[in-house]
PDB file of C-alpha atoms in Angstrom:
ATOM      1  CA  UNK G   1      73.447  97.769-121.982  1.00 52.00           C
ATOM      2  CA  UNK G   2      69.951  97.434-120.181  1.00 65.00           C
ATOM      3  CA  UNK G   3      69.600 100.566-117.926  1.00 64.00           C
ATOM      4  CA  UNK G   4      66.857  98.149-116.074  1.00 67.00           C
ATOM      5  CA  UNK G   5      69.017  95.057-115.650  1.00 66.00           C
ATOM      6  CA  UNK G   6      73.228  96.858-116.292  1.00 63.00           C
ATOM      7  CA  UNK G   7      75.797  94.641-116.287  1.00 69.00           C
ATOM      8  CA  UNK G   8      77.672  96.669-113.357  1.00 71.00           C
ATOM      9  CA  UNK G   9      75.913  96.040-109.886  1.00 71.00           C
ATOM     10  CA  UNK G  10      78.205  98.165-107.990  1.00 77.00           C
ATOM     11  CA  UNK G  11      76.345 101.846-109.306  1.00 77.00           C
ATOM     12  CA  UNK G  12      72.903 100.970-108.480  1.00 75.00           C
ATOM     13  CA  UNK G  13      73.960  99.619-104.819  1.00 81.00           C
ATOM     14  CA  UNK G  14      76.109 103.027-104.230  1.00 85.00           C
ATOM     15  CA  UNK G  15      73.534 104.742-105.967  1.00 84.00           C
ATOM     16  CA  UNK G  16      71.244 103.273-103.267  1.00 87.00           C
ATOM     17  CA  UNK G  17      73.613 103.448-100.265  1.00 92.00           C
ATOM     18  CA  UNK G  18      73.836 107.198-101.584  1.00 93.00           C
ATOM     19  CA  UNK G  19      70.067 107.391-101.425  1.00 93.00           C
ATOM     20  CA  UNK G  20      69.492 105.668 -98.033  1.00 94.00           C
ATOM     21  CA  UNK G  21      72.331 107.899 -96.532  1.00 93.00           C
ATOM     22  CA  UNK G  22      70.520 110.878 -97.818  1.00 93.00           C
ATOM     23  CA  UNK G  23      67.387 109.545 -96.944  1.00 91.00           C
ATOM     24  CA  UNK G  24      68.551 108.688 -93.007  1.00 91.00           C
ATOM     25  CA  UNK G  25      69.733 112.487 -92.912  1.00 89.00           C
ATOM     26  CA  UNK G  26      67.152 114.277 -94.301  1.00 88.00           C
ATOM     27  CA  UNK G  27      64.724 112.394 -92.090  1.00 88.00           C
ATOM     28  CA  UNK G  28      67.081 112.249 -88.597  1.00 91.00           C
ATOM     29  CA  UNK G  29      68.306 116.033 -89.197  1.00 89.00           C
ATOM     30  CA  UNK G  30      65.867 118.234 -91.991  1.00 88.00           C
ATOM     31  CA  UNK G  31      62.772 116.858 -90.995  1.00 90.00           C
ATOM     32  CA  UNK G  32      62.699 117.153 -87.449  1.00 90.00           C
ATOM     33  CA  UNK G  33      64.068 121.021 -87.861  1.00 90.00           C
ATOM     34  CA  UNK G  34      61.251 121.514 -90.320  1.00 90.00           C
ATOM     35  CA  UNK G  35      58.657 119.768 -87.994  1.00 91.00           C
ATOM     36  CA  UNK G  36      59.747 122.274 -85.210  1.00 92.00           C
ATOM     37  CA  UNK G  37      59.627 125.246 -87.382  1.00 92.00           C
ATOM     38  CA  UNK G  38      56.495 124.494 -88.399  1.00 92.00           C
ATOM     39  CA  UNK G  39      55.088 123.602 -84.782  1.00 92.00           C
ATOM     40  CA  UNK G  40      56.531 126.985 -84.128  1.00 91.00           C
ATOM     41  CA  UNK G  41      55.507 128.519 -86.589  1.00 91.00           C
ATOM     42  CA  UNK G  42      51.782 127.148 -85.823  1.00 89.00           C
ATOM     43  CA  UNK G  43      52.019 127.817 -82.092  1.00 88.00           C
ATOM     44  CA  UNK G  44      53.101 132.021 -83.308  1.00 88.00           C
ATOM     45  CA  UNK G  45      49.992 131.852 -85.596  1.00 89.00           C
ATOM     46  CA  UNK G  46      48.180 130.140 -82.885  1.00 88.00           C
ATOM     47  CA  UNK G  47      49.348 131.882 -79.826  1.00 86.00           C
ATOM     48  CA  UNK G  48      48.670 135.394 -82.190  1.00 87.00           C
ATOM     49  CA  UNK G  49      45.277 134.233 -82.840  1.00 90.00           C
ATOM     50  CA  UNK G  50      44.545 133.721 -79.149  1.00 89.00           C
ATOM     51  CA  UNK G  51      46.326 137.145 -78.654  1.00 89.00           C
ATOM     52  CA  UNK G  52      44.499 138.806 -80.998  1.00 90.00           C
ATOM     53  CA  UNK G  53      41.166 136.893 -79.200  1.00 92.00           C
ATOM     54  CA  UNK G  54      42.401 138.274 -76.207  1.00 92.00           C
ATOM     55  CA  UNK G  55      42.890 141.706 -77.125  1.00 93.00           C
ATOM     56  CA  UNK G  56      39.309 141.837 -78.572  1.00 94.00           C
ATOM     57  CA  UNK G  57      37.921 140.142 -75.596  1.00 94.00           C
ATOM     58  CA  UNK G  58      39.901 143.087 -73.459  1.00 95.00           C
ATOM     59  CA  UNK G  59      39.059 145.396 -75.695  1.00 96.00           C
ATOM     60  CA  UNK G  60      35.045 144.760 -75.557  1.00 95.00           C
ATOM     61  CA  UNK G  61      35.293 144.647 -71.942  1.00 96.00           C
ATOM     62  CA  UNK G  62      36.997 148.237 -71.650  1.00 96.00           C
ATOM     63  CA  UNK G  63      34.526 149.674 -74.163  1.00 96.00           C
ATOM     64  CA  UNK G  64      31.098 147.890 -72.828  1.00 96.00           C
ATOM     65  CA  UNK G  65      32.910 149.919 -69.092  1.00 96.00           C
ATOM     66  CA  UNK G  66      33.362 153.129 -71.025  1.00 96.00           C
ATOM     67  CA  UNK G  67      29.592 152.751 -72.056  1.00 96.00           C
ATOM     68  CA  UNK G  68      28.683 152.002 -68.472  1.00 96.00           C
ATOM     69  CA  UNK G  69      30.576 154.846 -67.385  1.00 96.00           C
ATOM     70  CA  UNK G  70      28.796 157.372 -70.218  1.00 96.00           C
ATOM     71  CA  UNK G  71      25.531 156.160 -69.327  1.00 96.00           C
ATOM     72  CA  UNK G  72      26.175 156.601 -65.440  1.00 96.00           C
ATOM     73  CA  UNK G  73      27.666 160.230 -66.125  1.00 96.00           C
ATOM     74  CA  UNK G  74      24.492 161.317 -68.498  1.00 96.00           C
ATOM     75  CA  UNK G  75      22.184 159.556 -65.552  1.00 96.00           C
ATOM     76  CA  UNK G  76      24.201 162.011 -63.587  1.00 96.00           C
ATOM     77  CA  UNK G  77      24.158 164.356 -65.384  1.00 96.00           C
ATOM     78  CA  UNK G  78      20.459 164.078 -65.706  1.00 96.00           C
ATOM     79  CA  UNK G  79      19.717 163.735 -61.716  1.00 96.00           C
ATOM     80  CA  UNK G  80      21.971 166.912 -61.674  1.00 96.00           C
ATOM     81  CA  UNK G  81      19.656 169.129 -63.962  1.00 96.00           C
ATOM     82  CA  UNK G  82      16.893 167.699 -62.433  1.00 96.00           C
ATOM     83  CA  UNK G  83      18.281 168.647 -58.987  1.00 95.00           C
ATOM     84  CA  UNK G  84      18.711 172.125 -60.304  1.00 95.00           C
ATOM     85  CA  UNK G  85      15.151 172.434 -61.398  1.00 95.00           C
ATOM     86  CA  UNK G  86      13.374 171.750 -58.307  1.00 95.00           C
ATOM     87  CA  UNK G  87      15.945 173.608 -56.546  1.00 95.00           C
ATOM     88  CA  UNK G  88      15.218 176.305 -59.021  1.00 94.00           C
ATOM     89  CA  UNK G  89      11.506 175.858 -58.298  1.00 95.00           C
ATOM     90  CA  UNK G  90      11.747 176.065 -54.929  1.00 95.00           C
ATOM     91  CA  UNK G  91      13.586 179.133 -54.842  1.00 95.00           C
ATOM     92  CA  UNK G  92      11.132 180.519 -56.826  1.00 95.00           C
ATOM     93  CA  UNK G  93       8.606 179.654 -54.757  1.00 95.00           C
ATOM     94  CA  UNK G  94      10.410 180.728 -51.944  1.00 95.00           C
ATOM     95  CA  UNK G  95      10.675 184.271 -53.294  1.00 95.00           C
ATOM     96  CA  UNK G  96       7.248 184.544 -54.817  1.00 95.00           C
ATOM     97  CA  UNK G  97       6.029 183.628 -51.465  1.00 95.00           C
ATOM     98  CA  UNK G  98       8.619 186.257 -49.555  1.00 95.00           C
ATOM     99  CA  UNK G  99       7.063 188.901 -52.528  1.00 95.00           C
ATOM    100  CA  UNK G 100       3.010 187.724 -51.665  1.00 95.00           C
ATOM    101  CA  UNK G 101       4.149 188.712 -47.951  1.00 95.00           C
ATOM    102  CA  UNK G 102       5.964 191.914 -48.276  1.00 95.00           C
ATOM    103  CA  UNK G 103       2.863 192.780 -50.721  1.00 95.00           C
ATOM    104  CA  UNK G 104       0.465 191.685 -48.005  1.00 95.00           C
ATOM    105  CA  UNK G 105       2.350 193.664 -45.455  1.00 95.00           C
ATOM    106  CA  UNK G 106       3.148 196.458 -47.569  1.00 95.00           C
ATOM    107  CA  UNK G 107      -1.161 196.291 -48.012  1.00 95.00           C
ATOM    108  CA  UNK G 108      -2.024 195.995 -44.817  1.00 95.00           C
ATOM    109  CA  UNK G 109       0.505 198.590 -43.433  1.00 95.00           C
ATOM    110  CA  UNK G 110      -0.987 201.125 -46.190  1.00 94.00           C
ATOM    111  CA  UNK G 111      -4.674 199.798 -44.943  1.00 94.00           C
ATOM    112  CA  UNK G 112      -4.059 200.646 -41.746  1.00 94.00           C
ATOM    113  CA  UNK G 113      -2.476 204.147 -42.316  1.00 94.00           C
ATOM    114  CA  UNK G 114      -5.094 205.239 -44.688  1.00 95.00           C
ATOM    115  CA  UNK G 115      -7.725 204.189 -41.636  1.00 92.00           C
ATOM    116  CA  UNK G 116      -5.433 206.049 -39.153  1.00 93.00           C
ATOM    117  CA  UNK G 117      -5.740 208.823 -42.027  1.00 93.00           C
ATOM    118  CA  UNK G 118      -9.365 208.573 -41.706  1.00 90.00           C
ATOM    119  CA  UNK G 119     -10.292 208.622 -38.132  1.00 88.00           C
ATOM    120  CA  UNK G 120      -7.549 211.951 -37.965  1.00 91.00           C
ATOM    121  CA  UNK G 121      -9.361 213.314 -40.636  1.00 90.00           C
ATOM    122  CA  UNK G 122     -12.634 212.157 -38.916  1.00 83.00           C
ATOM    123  CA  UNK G 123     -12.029 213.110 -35.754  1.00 83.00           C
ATOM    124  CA  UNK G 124     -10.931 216.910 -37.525  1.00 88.00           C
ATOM    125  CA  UNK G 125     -14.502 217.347 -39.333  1.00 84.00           C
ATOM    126  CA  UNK G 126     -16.167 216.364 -36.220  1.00 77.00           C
ATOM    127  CA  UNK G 127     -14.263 219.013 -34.609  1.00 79.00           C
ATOM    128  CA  UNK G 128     -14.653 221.361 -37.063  1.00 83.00           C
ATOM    129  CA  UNK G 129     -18.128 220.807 -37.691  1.00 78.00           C
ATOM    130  CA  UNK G 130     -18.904 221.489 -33.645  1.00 74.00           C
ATOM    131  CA  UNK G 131     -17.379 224.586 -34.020  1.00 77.00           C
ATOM    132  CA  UNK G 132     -18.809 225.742 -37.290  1.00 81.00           C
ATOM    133  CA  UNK G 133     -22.287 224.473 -35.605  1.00 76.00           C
ATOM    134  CA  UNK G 134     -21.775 226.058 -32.360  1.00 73.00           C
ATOM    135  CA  UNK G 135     -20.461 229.149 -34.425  1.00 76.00           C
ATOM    136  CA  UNK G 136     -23.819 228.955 -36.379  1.00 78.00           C
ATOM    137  CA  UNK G 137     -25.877 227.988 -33.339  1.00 72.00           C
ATOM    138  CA  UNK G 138     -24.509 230.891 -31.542  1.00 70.00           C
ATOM    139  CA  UNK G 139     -25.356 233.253 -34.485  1.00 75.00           C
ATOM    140  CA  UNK G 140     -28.791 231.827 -34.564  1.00 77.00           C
ATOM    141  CA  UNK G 141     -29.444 232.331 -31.084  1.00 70.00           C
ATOM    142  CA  UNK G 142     -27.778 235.458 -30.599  1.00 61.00           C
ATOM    143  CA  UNK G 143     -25.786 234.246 -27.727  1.00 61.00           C
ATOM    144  CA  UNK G 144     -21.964 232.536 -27.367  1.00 60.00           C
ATOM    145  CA  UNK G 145     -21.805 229.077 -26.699  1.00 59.00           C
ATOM    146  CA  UNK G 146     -18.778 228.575 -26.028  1.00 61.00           C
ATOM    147  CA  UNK G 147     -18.909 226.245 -23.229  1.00 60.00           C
ATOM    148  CA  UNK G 148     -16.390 223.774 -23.983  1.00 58.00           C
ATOM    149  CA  UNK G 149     -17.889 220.593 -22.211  1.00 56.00           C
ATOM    150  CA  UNK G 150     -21.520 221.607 -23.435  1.00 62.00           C
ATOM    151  CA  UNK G 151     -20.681 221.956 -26.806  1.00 63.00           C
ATOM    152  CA  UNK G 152     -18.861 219.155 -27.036  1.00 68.00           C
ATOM    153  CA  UNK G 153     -21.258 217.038 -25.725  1.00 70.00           C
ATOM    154  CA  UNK G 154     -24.307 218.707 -28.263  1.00 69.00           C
ATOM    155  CA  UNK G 155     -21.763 218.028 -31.002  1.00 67.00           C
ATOM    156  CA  UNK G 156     -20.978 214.277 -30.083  1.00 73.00           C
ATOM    157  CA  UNK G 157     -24.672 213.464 -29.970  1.00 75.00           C
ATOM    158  CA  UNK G 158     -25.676 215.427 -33.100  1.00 72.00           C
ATOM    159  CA  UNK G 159     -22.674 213.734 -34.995  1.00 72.00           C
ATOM    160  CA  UNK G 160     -23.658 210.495 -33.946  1.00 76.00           C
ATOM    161  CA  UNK G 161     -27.581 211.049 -34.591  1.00 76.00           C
ATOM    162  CA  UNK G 162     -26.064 212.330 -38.083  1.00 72.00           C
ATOM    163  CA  UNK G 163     -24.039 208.990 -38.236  1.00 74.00           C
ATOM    164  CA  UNK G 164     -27.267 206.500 -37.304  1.00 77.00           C
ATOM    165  CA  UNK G 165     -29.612 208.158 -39.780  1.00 75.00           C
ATOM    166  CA  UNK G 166     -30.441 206.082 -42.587  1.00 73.00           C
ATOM    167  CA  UNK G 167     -29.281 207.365 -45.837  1.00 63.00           C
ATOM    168  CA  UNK G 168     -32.568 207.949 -48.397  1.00 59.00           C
TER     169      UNK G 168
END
């Protein structure tokens, strides 16, 4: 007995029928289900991939928006403080200019009473230096002067004589 040439043809042709039956299955019925698991199995893998590319694509958009959005709120936020400055600076300047005019007012009211002050008290020496004069005068004299529109016309034009004398 040859196992390359055996004297019995019949096992080698049913062990090839056998083998060509198995053969015609496996490729009409395994194959095919493998080939379509595998295609889906590649378009999962795929399709995840381009999911996952997707998701990162989305997910770089909504973060390059949320830095847009932070750097529009600190621009904002930094038009708002300088807003508040100026505003701040004007109202400063506002009130130190309200102050400078009360102070100038304030000034020129106290000015203006302290001349009012002046001519009173003026106008009280001049009075009271005619009659101290014409008191004086009198004395002098030996007479009364008490002549109201004489004396008070000798004391006007002494005072102002007084008043135009150059001071040596």
């Amino acid at each position: 007995m040859n196992p390359l040439f055996p004297n019995d043809f019949y096992e080698p042709v049913i062990g090839l029928v056998v083998f060509l039956v198995t053969l015609f299955v496996v490729g009409k019925v395994l194959i095919p289900r493998l080939q379509k698991t595998l295609v889906e199995r590649a378009d999962a893998i795929d399709g995840g991939i381009r999911r996952a590319e997707e998701a990162q694509a989305e997910v770089r958009n909504l973060q390059r928006q949320y830095h847009e959005q932070l750097e529009e709120a600190r621009r904002e936020a930094a038009r708002l403080r300088e807003e508040a400055r100026e505003q701040g600076a004007q109202i400063r300047a506002e009130f130190r200019a309200q102050a400078q005019a009360e102070a100038r007012r304030l000034i020129e009211t106290a000015h203006a009473q302290i001349e009012a002050d002046r001519q009173a008290a003026f106008a009280h020496i001049r009075t009271e230096l005619g009659r101290l004069s014409t008191d004086l005068a009198g004395r002098i004299i030996g007479e009364s002067l008490e002549d109201d529109v004489r004396h008070s016309a000798i004391v006007a034009r002494f005072l102002d004589e007084l008043e135009n004398r150059p001071v040596s």
